[in-house]
Tab-separated table of C-alpha atoms in Angstrom:
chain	number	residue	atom	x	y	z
A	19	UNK	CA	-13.773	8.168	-15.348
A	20	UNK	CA	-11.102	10.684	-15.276
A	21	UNK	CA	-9.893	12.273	-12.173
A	22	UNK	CA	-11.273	15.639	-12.330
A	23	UNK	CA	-14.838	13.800	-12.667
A	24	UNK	CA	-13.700	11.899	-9.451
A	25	UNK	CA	-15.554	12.953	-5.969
A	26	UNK	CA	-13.815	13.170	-2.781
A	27	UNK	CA	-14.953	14.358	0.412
A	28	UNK	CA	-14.567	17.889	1.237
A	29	UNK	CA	-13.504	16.644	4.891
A	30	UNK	CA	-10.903	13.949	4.947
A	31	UNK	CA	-11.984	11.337	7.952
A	32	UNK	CA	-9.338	11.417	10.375
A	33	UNK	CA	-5.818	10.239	10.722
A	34	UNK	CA	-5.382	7.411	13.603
A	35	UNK	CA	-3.637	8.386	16.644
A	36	UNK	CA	0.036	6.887	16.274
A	37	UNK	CA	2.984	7.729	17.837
A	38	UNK	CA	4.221	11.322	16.811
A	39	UNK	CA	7.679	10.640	14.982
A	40	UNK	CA	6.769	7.272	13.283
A	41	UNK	CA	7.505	7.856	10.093
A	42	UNK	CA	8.794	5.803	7.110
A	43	UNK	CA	11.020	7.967	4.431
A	44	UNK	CA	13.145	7.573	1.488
A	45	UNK	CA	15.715	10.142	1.010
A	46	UNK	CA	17.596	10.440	-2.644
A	47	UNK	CA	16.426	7.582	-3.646
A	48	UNK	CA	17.728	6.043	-6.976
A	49	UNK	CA	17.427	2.759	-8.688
A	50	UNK	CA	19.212	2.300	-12.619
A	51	UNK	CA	19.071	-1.159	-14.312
A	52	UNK	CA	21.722	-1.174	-16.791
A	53	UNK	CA	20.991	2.454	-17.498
A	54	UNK	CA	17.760	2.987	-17.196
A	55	UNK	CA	16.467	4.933	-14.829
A	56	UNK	CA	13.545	3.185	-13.127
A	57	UNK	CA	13.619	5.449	-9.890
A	58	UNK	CA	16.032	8.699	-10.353
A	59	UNK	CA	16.143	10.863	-6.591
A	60	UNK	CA	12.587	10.067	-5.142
A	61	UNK	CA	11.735	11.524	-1.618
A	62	UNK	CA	9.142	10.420	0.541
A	63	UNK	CA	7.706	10.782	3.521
A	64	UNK	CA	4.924	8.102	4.707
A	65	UNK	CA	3.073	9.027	8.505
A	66	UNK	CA	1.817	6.588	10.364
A	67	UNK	CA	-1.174	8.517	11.290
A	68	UNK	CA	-2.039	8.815	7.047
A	69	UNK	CA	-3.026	6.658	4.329
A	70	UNK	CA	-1.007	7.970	1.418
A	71	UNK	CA	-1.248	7.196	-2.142
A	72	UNK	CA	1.389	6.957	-4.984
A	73	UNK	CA	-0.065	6.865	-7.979
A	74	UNK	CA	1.596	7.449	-11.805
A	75	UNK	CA	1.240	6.049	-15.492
A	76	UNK	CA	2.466	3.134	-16.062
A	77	UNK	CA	6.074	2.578	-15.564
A	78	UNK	CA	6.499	5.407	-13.462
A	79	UNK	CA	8.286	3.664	-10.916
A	80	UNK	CA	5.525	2.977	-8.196
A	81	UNK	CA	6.353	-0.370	-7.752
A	82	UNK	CA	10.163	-0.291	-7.715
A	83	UNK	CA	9.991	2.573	-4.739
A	84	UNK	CA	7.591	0.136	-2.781
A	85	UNK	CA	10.130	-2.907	-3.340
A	86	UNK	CA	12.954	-0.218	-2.124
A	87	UNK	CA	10.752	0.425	0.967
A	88	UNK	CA	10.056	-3.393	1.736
A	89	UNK	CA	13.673	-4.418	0.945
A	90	UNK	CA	12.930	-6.613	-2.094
A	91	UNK	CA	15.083	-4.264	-4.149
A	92	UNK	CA	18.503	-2.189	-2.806
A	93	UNK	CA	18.473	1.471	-4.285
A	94	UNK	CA	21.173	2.423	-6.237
A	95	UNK	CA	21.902	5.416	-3.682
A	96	UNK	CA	19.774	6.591	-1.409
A	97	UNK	CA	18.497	6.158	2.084
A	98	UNK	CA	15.802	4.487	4.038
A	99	UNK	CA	14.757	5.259	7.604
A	100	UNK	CA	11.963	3.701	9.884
A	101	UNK	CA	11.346	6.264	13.112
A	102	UNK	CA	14.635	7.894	11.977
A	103	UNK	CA	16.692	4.886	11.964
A	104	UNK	CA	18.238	3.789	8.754
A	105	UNK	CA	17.552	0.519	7.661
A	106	UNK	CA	18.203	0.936	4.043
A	107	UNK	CA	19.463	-2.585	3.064
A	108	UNK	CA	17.561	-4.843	5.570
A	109	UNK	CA	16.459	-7.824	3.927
A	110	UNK	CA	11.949	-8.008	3.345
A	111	UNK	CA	11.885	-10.455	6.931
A	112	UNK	CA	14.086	-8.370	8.288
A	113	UNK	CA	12.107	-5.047	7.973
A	114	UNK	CA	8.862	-6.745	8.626
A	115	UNK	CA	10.121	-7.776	12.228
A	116	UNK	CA	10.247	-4.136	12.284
A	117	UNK	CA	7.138	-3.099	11.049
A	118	UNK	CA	6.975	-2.999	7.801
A	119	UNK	CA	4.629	-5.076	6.091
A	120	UNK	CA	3.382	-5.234	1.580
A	121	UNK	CA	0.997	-6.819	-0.347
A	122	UNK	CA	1.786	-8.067	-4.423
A	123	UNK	CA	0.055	-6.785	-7.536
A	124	UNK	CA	-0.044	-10.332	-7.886
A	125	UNK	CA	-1.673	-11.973	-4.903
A	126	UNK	CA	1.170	-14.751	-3.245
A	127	UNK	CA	-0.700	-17.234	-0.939
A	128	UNK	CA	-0.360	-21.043	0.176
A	129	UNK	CA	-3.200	-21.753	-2.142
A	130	UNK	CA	-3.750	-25.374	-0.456
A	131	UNK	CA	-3.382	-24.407	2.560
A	132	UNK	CA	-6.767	-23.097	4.689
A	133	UNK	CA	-7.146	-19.246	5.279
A	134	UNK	CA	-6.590	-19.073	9.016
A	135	UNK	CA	-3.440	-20.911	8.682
A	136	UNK	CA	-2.284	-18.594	5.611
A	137	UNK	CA	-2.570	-15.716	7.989
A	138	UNK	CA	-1.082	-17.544	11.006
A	139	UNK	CA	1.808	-18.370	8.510
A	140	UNK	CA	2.564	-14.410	8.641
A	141	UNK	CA	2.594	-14.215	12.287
A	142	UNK	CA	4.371	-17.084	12.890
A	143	UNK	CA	7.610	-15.529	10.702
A	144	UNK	CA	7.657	-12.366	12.694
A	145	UNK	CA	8.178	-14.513	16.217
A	146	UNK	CA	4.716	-15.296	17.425
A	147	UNK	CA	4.269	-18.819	18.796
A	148	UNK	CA	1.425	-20.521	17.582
A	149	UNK	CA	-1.234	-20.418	19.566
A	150	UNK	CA	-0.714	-16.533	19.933
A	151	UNK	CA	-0.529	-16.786	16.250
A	152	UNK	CA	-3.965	-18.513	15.451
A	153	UNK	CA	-6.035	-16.136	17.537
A	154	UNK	CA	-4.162	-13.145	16.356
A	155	UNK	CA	-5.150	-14.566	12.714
A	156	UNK	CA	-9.020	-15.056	13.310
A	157	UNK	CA	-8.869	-11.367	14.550
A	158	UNK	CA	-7.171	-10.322	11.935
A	159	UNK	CA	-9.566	-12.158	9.408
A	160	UNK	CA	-12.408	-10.946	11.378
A	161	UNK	CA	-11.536	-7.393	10.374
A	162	UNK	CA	-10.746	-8.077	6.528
A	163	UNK	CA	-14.372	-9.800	6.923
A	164	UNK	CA	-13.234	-13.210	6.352
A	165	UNK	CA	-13.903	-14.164	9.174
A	166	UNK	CA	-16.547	-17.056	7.970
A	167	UNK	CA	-13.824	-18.479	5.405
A	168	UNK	CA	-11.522	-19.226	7.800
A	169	UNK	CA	-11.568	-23.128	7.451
A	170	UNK	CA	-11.927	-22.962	3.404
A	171	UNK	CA	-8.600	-23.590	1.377
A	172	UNK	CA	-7.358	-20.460	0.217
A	173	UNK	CA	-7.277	-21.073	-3.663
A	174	UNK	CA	-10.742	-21.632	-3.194
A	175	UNK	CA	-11.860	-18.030	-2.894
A	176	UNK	CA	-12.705	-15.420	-5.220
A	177	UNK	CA	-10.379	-13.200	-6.696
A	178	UNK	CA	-11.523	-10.240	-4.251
A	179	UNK	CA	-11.586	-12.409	-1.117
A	180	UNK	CA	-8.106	-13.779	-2.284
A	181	UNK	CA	-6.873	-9.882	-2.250
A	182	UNK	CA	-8.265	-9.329	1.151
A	183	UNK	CA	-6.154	-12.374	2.259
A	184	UNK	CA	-3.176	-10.845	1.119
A	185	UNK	CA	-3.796	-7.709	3.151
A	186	UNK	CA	-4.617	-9.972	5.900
A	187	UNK	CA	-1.440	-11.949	5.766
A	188	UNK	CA	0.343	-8.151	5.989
A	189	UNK	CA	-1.519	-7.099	8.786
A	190	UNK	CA	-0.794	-10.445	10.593
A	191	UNK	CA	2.913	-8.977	11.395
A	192	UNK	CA	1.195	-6.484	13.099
A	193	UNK	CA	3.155	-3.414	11.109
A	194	UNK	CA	3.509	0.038	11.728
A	195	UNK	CA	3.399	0.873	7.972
A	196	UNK	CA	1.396	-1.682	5.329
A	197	UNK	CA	2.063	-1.108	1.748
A	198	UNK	CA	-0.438	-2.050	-0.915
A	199	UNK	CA	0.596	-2.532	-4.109
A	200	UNK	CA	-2.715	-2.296	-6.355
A	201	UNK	CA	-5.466	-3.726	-3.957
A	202	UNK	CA	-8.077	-3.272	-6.399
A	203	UNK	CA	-6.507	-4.875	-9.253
A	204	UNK	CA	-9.363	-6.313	-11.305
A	205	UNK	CA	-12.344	-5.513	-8.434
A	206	UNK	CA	-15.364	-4.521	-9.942
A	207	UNK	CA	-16.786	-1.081	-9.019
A	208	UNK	CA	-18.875	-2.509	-5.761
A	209	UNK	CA	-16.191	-4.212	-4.664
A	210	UNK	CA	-13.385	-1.559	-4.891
A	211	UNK	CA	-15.997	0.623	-2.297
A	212	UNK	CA	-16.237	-1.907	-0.150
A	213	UNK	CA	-12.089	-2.620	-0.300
A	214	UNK	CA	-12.092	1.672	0.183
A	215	UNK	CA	-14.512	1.207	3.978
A	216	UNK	CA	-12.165	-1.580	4.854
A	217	UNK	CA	-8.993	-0.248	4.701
A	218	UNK	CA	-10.298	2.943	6.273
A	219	UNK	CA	-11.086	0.182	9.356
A	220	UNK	CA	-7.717	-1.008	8.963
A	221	UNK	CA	-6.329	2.286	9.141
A	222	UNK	CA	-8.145	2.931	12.576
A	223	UNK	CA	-8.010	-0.136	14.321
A	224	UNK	CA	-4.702	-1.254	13.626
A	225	UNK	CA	-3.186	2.509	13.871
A	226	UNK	CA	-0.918	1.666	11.003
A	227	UNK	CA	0.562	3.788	8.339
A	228	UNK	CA	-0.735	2.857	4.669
A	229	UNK	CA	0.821	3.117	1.859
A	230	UNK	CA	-1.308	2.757	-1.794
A	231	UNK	CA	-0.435	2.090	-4.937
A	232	UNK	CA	-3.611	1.893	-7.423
A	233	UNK	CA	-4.664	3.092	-10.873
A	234	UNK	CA	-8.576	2.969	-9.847
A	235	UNK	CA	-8.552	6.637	-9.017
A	236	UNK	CA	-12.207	6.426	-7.121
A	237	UNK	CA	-9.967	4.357	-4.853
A	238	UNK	CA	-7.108	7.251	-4.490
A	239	UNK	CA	-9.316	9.837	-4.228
A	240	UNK	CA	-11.862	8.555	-1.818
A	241	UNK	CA	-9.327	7.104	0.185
A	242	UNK	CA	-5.896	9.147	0.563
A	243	UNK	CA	-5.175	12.122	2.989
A	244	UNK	CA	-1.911	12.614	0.859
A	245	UNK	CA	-1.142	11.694	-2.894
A	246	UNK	CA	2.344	11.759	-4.184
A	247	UNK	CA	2.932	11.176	-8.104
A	248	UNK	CA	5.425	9.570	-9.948
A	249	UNK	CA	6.620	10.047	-13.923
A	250	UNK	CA	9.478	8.866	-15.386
A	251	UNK	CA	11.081	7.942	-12.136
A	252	UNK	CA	11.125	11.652	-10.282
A	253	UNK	CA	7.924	13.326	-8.090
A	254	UNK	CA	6.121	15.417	-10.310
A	255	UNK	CA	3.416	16.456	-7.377
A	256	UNK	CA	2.521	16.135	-3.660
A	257	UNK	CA	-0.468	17.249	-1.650
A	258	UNK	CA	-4.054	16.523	-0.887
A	259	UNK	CA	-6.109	14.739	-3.277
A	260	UNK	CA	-7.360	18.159	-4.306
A	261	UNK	CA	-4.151	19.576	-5.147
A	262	UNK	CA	-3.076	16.919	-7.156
A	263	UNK	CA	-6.143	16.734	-8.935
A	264	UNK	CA	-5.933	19.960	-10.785
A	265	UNK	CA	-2.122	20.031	-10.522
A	266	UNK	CA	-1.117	21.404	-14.839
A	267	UNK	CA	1.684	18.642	-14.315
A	268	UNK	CA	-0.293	15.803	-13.471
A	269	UNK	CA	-2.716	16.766	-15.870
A	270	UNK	CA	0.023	16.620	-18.605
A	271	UNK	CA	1.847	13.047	-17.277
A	272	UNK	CA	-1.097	11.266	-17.696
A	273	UNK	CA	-2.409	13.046	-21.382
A	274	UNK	CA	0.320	14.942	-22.103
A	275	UNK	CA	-1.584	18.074	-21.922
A	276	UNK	CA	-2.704	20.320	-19.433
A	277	UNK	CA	-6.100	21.802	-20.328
A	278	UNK	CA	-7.829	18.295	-20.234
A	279	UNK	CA	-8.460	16.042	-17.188
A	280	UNK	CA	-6.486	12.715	-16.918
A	281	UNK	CA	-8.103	9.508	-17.606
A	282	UNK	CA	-7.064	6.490	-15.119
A	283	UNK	CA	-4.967	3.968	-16.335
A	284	UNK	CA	-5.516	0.653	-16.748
């Protein structure tokens, strides 16, 4: 389906509540390998009252911003502040103790070990003692609604519970600011809505800022209060999911034209 074809709702649900000023911004960034310009002067601003989507074809440098953001890559220049701190540099546990929490395109779990204790494994490496740790899990699975597989072995479940775990091991470090990288990778189309209704909860109830990278643009466009899009490593657009929609640029990134609608990529 392409994007134009995509329905969103004319009122965005609400942003949560957070604390005014949370914010979590890259300024400048840039990140060459050898030459190549994988991410070349990116700014962006993510709320903790918004869920905010990056989207981009692929290779547009989604996924090397988010690793910038979590601290699994250092920019080439460039700064990163949390609540108007810099903590560009900060190792991933570092910047998780504060607040910053990511998912994998690639789901990373202890598949052996149960589900609870997967999620308890995430609170226990941001300080929690354990037995603060295992409740905090079951509520935490309770709100990912895996709350019933909590004794199973983790390798056990499907691939679409498996992705929920991941989120669920993120939101066990209780962040301020949870980035997703592709959620609904390989969800069918029931299963993507459903993944959309959670994370809304997720959004409300843990008043955390959300960051989304996904090519299922139902997902984007149902879900984001802001969209920001990447090609080629620079911002091309920024605004509502309305405004990028019919934005000539975006149009022409993702067909290289600008009189027909893009197509999601795969």
């Amino acid at each position: 389906m392409s994007i134009a074809a995509i329905p969103f709702a004319d009122d965005v649900y609400p942003r949560v509540r957070a604390s005014s000023g949370d914010q979590l911004e890259a300024r400048d960034v840039r990140v060459h390998f050898e030459g190549v310009k994988a991410i070349d002067g990116i700014d962006v601003t993510v709320d903790r009252t918004e869920i905010f989507g990056l989207i981009g074809p692929n290779g547009a440098g989604k996924t090397t911003l988010v690793n910038v953001l979590s601290g699994f890559q250092k920019p080439t220049t460039g700064t990163i502040t949390l609540a108007g701190s810099d903590v560009t540099g900060l190792q991933p546990h570092q910047l998780a103790r504060h607040g910053v929490a990511r998912t994998f395109q690639n789901v990373r779990l202890f598949k052996r070990l149960g589900v609870l204790e997967n999620v308890e494994a995430g609170a226990v490496g941001v300080g929690m003692g354990s037995r603060e740790a295992r409740g905090w899990a079951s509520e935490v699975l309770d709100s990912v609604g895996l709350g019933d597989q909590s004794r199973l072995e983790a390798g056990t479940l499907s691939h679409g519970l498996q992705r929920r775990l991941g989120i669920a091991r993120a939101l066990a470090t209780k962040p301020k600011f949870i980035l997703l990288d592709e959620p609904a990778a390989g969800l069918d189309e029931g299963e993507s809505d459903g993944l959309v209704e959670t994370l809304r909860e997720i959004h409300r109830r843990f008043e955390c800022g959300t960051l989304i990278i996904e090519h299922d643009m139902r997902v984007i466009m149902a879900l984001c209060h802001r969209v920001q899009v990447l090609d080629y490593g620079k911002t091309i657009s920024i605004g509502t999911p309305a405004e990028v929609r019919s934005d000539p640029a975006v149009l022409a990134a993702y067909l290289g034209t600008a009189t027909e609608p893009p197509v999601a990529q795969d």
